[in-house]
GROMACS .gro file of C-alpha atoms in nm:
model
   76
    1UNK     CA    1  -0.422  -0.390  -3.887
    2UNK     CA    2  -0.715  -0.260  -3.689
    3UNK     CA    3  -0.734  -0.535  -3.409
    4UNK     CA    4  -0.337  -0.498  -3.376
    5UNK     CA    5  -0.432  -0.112  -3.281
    6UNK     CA    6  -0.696  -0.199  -3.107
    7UNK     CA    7  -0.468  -0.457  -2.930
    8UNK     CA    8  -0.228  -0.231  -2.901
    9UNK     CA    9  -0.443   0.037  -2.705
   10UNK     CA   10  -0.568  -0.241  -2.438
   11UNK     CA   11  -0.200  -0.309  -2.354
   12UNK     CA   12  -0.131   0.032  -2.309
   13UNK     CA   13  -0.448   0.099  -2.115
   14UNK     CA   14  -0.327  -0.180  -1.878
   15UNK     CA   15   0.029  -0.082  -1.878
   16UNK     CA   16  -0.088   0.257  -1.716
   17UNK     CA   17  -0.333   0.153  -1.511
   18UNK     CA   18  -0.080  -0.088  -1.335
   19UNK     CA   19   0.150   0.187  -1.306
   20UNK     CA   20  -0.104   0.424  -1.137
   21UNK     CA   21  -0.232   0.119  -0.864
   22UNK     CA   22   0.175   0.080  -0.797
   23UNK     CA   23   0.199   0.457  -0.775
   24UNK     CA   24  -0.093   0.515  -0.496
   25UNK     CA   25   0.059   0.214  -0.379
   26UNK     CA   26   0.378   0.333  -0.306
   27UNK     CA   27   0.223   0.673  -0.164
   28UNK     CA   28   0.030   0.475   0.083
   29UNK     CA   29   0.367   0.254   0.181
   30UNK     CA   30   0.496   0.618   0.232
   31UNK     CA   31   0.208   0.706   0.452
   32UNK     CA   32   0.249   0.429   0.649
   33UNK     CA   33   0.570   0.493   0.711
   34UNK     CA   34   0.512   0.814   0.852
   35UNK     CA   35   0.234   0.694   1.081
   36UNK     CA   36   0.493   0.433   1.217
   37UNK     CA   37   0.727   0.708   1.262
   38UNK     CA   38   0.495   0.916   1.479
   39UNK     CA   39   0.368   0.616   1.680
   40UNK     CA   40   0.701   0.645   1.858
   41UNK     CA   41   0.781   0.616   2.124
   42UNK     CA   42   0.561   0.369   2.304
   43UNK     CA   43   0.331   0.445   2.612
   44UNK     CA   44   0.394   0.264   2.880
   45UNK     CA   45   0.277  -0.120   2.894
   46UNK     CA   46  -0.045  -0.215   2.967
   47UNK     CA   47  -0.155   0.164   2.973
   48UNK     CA   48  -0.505   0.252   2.783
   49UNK     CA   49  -0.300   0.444   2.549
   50UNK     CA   50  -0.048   0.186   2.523
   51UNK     CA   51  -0.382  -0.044   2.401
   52UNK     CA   52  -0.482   0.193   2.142
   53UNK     CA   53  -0.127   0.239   2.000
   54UNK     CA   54  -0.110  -0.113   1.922
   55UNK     CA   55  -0.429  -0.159   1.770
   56UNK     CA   56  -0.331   0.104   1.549
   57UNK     CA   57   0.040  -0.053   1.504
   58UNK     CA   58  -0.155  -0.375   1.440
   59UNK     CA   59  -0.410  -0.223   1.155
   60UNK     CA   60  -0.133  -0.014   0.993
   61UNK     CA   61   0.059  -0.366   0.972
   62UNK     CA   62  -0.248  -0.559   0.857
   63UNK     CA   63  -0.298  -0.272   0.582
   64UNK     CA   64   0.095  -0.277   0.484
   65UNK     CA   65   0.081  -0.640   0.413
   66UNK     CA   66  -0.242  -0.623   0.189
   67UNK     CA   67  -0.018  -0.344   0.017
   68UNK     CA   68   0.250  -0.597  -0.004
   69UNK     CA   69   0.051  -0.872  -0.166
   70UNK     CA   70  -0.097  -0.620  -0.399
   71UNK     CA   71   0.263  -0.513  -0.541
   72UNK     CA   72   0.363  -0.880  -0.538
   73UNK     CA   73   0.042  -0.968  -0.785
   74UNK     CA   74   0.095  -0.684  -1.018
   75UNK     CA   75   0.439  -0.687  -1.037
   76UNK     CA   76   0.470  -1.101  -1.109
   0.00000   0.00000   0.00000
């Protein structure tokens, strides 16, 4: 009866620590949402500040799609 408690506990442990990864998850999806919002709209094309904008478009993408795979793995 003990190891089925004990077995019990683990799965609960897990159960809630998946939920907690998917909720920062989902706050940082939020984030980046936001930061897209404010990136618009663009400077002008081939401007310095038109640069930095899309290395920042470009991270905040790169960043959204490790999010992506991370929701994909924990929620099957």
């Amino acid at each position: 009866m003990r190891d089925d408690d004990d077995e019990l506990a683990r799965a609960l442990a897990q159960d809630l620590s998946e939920r907690a990864t998917i909720n920062v998850l989902r706050d940082d999806a939020a984030e980046l949402v936001e930061l897209l919002a404010e990136s618009a709209p663009l400077p002008p094309f081939g401007s310095a500040s038109a640069m930095t904008t899309y290395r920042r478009l470009m991270s905040e993408h790169q960043r959204c799609c490790r999010l992506q795979a991370r929701l994909r793995a924990l929620l099957g």
